[in-house]
Structures are given as C-alpha cells and as structure tokens.
Amino acid sequence: METKKDWYKDAVVYQIYPKSFCDSNGDGIGDFKGIISKLDYLKDLGVNTVWISPCYPTPDKDNGYDISDFDNVDPKFGTMEDFEEMLEEMHKRGIRLLMDLVVNHTSDEHEWFKSAIQGKDAKYRDYYIWKDPVNGGPPNKWGGDAIGGSAWIYDEKSGQYYLHVGFHYQPDLDWENPKVREEIANMINRWFDRGVDGFRCDVINMISKDFDAPHPGDGPRLHEFLHELYEKCFKPHNAFTVGEVWDLPPEDSLMLTHPDRGELTLAFQFEHMRVGREDGKRFYPAEFKPHDFVDVLAKWQKGLNGEGWNALCMENHDQPRCLNRFGNTGKYRRESAKMLATLLYCQQGTPFLYEGQELGCINPIFHTLEESIDIESCNNQDILVKKFGVEETLRRFSFDSRDCGRVPMAWDDSENGGFTTGKPWIKLNDFYKDINAKNELAAADGVYGYYKNLFKVRAANKTLMRGDFELLKNADGEVVFRRFLEGEKDVYVVLNYSEKKIKVNKPCKGGKLMLSTHQRKRLDENMTLKPYEAMIVEA
Ligand code: NOJ
C-alpha cells in the first residue's frame, strides 16, 4: 500500500462489528472468513478503510471492549492466520485496516490484572490504579457503571480500592507508570508489524486523570502520553488514528488532533448525537429538531476549519440507527437515508459509516426485557421500569439501546438474514426480510446504490474532498450549504430536511446537477423539493 501522508483525508471508513457482520462457520457469531467473503461488497460501495471493533481475546462481557490479551485474536473470530489472510485480502483490494485500541483499561481477566489483584507486592500491581480508602470510603466521588455506585472497587484482601471508569470488570491501567506506557507502545508496534494501518482509540481522553477533578479524563498528562505514542508508534508508521472522546468543544478537540501537535489524526465529536435526547441522555428521548442537528454539525465545520479535520459519523456500535434518531423509518426511509448521507458526507471531513447504514437499516424492536442484552441497558433497566413501566422501557430500548445497531447484518431475506446458518448470538432485526443487502442492491431507488454514487461523486470532486464549508440556510426544513476551494468550482448542497414539500430557489447561477436523491433531471430557478429530497449542484 502506498503511504501518502494525508491518506486519512481520502479515506471512506466502514466500521465492522465483527460479532454481527457475517458468520462463515455456523456458530452464530461473525468471523474473519465471513468478513473476507464481503470485501468485494465493501470495495464496490467505495470503502477504502475498515475499522474493526475489538477482535482480541475477551471474556466478552462488553463485546470485546474488555480485552484479556492484547496480542492475539479471539478464537471465535478465527485464528491469527485467518486474521492475516483477512488483512492481506483487504490490502489486495486497496482497503486499509484500523484496529480498535482499547488501552484505558483491560478486562479483569487479563493476566496483568489477575496478578495485580494478588496483593500489594504482585508483579503487575502497579499496572493498575490502587488507592487507600479516604475517610473509610472510596478515594473520590467518581461514579461507576452501577447507577449511583462508585468507580472504585474495594479489594478486601489488600484493603485498597482499584479504579474502573468503564464497566466494573474493566479496571483502568495506570498510565502514570512508564512500564505500562512502554508495554502499550510495544504492543501497538507489533500490530503495525503485522500490517495494520491505524487505530480507533477507545475512550482515549481517559488515560490521564486528575483525581481531584469532578470527572475522570482529560487529565494533565493526556497530551504528553499521546505525543509519546505518536512519536514511538503512529508517526513512524504514517498511521491514521481516530480518538473516541466525548464532550470536548472544538478548540479542545483541536489540541488532540492539530497536525502540528503530533497526537491523533482525528477525534470523533458526538455533540450532534445528543440532539433529540433530554439533556443529551440516552433512553430519554426529546423532540428532535433538524435545525439544531444541522447547527451542531455546522458549528464543528467552522470550529475545525483550516486547522483540523472532521470525522463525519452518525452511527456506530454504541448508537442506534440514524434513521430512528434523525430521519424517518417509515414511508420516507430510503429518502431520509439518502438525505442524511448527503448532509453528512458532503461536509468537510472523513466519512465513517457503520455496517448496515448503507442499507438504510432501522432499529429492531425489543419485545421483551430478555431480548435486550447490552450491559448498559441492563444497568438502566430497573430504574426505567420503575419510572415508566415495562412497555415504555422496551419502547426506549427499541429507540436508543446500544443493541439497536448490534443485531446481525441482514444480507438477504433467507433464514437469519443470510448472516449465519446457526443460531445468532443476538436477536435478528425484525425487519430483515424487507431491509437487507440483496433487496437494497436490487432496488432501483435502493440506499446502497445512492451511497455508492455519493462516494463516487465525492471522490471525483476536489471541492467536496477538500473544500471549506459555509452554511447558507437552515430554516423550515430548507438546508443549503456551500463548499468552496480556490481554483475550483463551488459546490452547493440543497436539502429538504422535512416531510413536507418545500419551495427552494436554485442555489447559484447556471449550475450543474451532480447528484439527486430523486432522479431530478434539471435545475430550475424555483423548485419544489419532495420530502427529504436532496441534491448536489456544481456552480
Ligand atoms: C467505548 C466503546 O465504544 C463502548 O462500546 C465500550 O463499552 C466502552 N468504550 C468501554 O470500553
């Protein structure tokens, strides 16, 4: 693979949740060989980079985000040879691979932690964060995954607490310890030696902590630790890294990603994911206002302009389907899927999409509490049931649980959606008979075909690939923005973000239609846009 410096700017990144993508051996769990069998599908879509969620050995309490061995692959996905074959097959097709880097914590079944818990003198004790009790209780007030509980777990044997910022079986590594940092850097480089191209870095702003601060994360040595990894690992391998960080304003995000700083390549922003949730909180839906959603996206375009680069993302394994949150899951499913893709991927930045998004997938329905298995839902279940009753809790799970995007990818309308010949590890999507890859590819107005055309149009247009962004209109469903780049023609994106017909003017003099969600043939001075209609116009 060529190693152009800014290759991340040309990337179209597709996230694979390996447990749910494609099962080749009938055990009900997706695997590497399953992924290999779908690489042509991805290539054809216009994908040139894959981010694979964790595929390392794990007790699987958080679907692999609880790693027990950083240097191997979990046998349920195949062998290391299968992994290497997958990587080779990706590279043959010009597809790069980003691994998931989960190094804020390990599983409590990692050898390091199994040693650390043995006692104060254990070999790996100082790889984790241990503190003496303060006033007979936890060292500070940080909350844990049990609602109302502490992030500190008391270890009777040694009389000390250890920290877990994530779920209780995910003890935090102590990044203040240089040995930990060295182990992690060496491990990352071993993956580079195996040929991987970069990393998505899980909760990466948590690695440095200020124990006196109200919340963990964004501690005083964060930038130093990341710069160290950059120098030792990312820079020598011209890697693409994208950080998962929550709730940082654009100026702080730039501190992590500005090219002059030598830390990460990109950082996700999730501010738009909070729109349509009461106080931004999962399971608490509020009225969704498209205007606010667009405004947040535009804020980030402006905030990073000229200095950083956006990671354009509206779905991942922790989020429900974008159509349930920001679009329409019924009559205008396909239309709103195409409009949202046009809105997001015509902005400046690198597109990220999550498996099934290119099909316009919608959330499954959780009919019973037992069907909803994700730890975050389980942790919230009692409180929600107490407050709202079972039916409403299930409605909220079906709207907003992490399982919504984790149900098996639907490849066709056969049994189990063509995902497995066995029993799937999690329920199927209730809608797989209608919404699946086979149908979507065959339909003249299918979502997959539109995504493919959109990525093609984007890749061939310098303004869309590199240009600046300016929001021109965002009112009453009409959204218009302009992309511009010196020496190139301007590009206008015109959208109807509503279920009504709206009247719009041609965005510029002359103009050529580059892409339309509704097979529109011509541009007129005054146009009536159908619900969720979108178009891209070159001036
Ligand atoms: C963020 C990941 O995206 C999520 O799935 C996981 O549960 C937590 N980090 C803990 O690793």
Coordinates of C-alpha atoms and ligand atoms in Angstrom, one line a residue, residues 17 62 65-66 102 105 166-167 170 200 202-203 244 246 316-318 375 402 406, ligand 1:
Y17 CA -18.8 -5.0 14.4
D62 CA -18.7 -5.8 26.8
Y65 CA -14.1 -3.9 24.8
D66 CA -12.9 -5.9 27.8
V102 CA -8.7 -0.2 24.0
H105 CA -8.5 -0.4 30.7
G166 CA -16.0 2.0 32.4
F167 CA -17.9 -1.1 33.5
Q170 CA -12.8 -3.1 33.2
R200 CA -9.6 3.8 16.5
D202 CA -11.4 3.9 22.7
V203 CA -12.2 6.5 25.4
E244 CA -13.2 8.4 20.8
W246 CA -16.9 12.9 24.4
N316 CA -21.5 3.3 15.4
H317 CA -21.8 0.2 17.7
D318 CA -22.9 2.4 20.6
I375 CA -24.8 -4.2 29.7
R402 CA -26.7 0.0 22.1
R406 CA -25.6 -4.7 17.0
Ligands
NOJ1 C1 -16.4 2.9 24.3 C2 -16.9 1.8 23.4 O1 -17.3 2.3 22.2 C3 -18.0 1.1 24.1 O2 -18.6 0.1 23.3 C4 -17.4 0.4 25.4 O3 -18.4 -0.1 26.1 C5 -16.7 1.5 26.2 N1 -15.8 2.4 25.5 C6 -15.8 0.8 27.2 O4 -14.6 0.3 26.6

